[in-house]
């Protein structure tokens, strides 16, 4: 989608420039492009990875009326920051997803924040109490969020010995009322595809792929596509 800058939604941004912003982590839409109509309100959210500004957003209204980029800082101390020297630091966001007109963003420390449109400004309206981290111990993990039907899922690609190798995958479902993550043992008929610039959920029976699996790329796709089978808890080349 083109909205003042050239965007690759979720996972990376190729941009011509946002005034005053030099660091961009990723960009997201507040609603699925498949659901978007010219009459509905939609936002593009750009995460900076810092607290001031924590994010920048661009509003798209009915009829494609355009508004300027608006910067918003974060003045909320991250409750899950374990380092005493950093407890004064405000939340910095590294990942997010747009779902039913709201954004659900994860901080550097794994805190979930809800970001909503309040009088044409995006505000943090709620936050989860528990960190979003894998249950399995790891040297390194990568987190990805994906909309699946009427749910928001969080996937961890877990590396235990080397950050170049994924040893395990965990999938969690968001309870949007309690703002908690519930670990999933099965995806049922669903299959997840997690790329460098895009994540999606598909019905395996409709597209003819293997059910209850997570297909993913790692290290910007340099190592090809891999598949994690939730039934067998195994990883193999796709």
Steps between C-alpha positions, in 0.01 A plus 500: 500500500620850419428759770749780468781246529546167333402237755548130527248424772620286794861412532674773304469844345650635181442873533557829318506679835282603792586856610722494808506120523819313418445168678218272387446149636182397319159623384146368548139569397221531757274282286553225247531636144245237395245659736579862415242725332521867404246587770683345793779655702842341477841579646854416402714453812879521477710382793831674569648274769555802728271673751499853353337469260387146577294485182387711209162461335322608186123515476305392194134607502204444271572618150874465557526840669857522621639635825855579602723258685447541875765408756408359840736437789460250783519616862406165655776316684523138388378292799697196388841662481722285725815711482494757786704747295234495227185515713474871433485429128170527320356223285660448160302294251647239269195324355129561449190392314183677394183319605141627480603866494750478785871433518649242734869576549780315680771690682868413509434330837199301374226723642180509295344843444170591336517809278176668395381806313389764752394827335723439198801414715627151573517439875602206717175404674595175675791265560545137599650401833705200391791489258463331163794260500542135399442232762812319379846629592693656213813682395298712261144519370316684227137604543240544228133598526236387254123536466331164466125510449359681801818457706839662548782247519856547623766263369845454653783360289733370771876453466670308781864468389546736205296795377546362148294188577138472615464207741138539605181694426227609742162651411285709734148637463409843638213537745398852397292554814764395755800597283665167572663244271380139503729234357347299216567129459329483161405730213239257373444547128706819494850547363716807569746653254758732656723685256746787532244762395164332539318254726172326419268224612336263254247219508706193411202316352421791268849560362626142506792537741583302813277583798610593851839626383706818512700583187770760558814660367794583722779757481332700221430185302867414447433148627188437292159390627451260789192336646417426863244222548300555821374141497850351503694796647753464218676743265593416142579683173183581310 
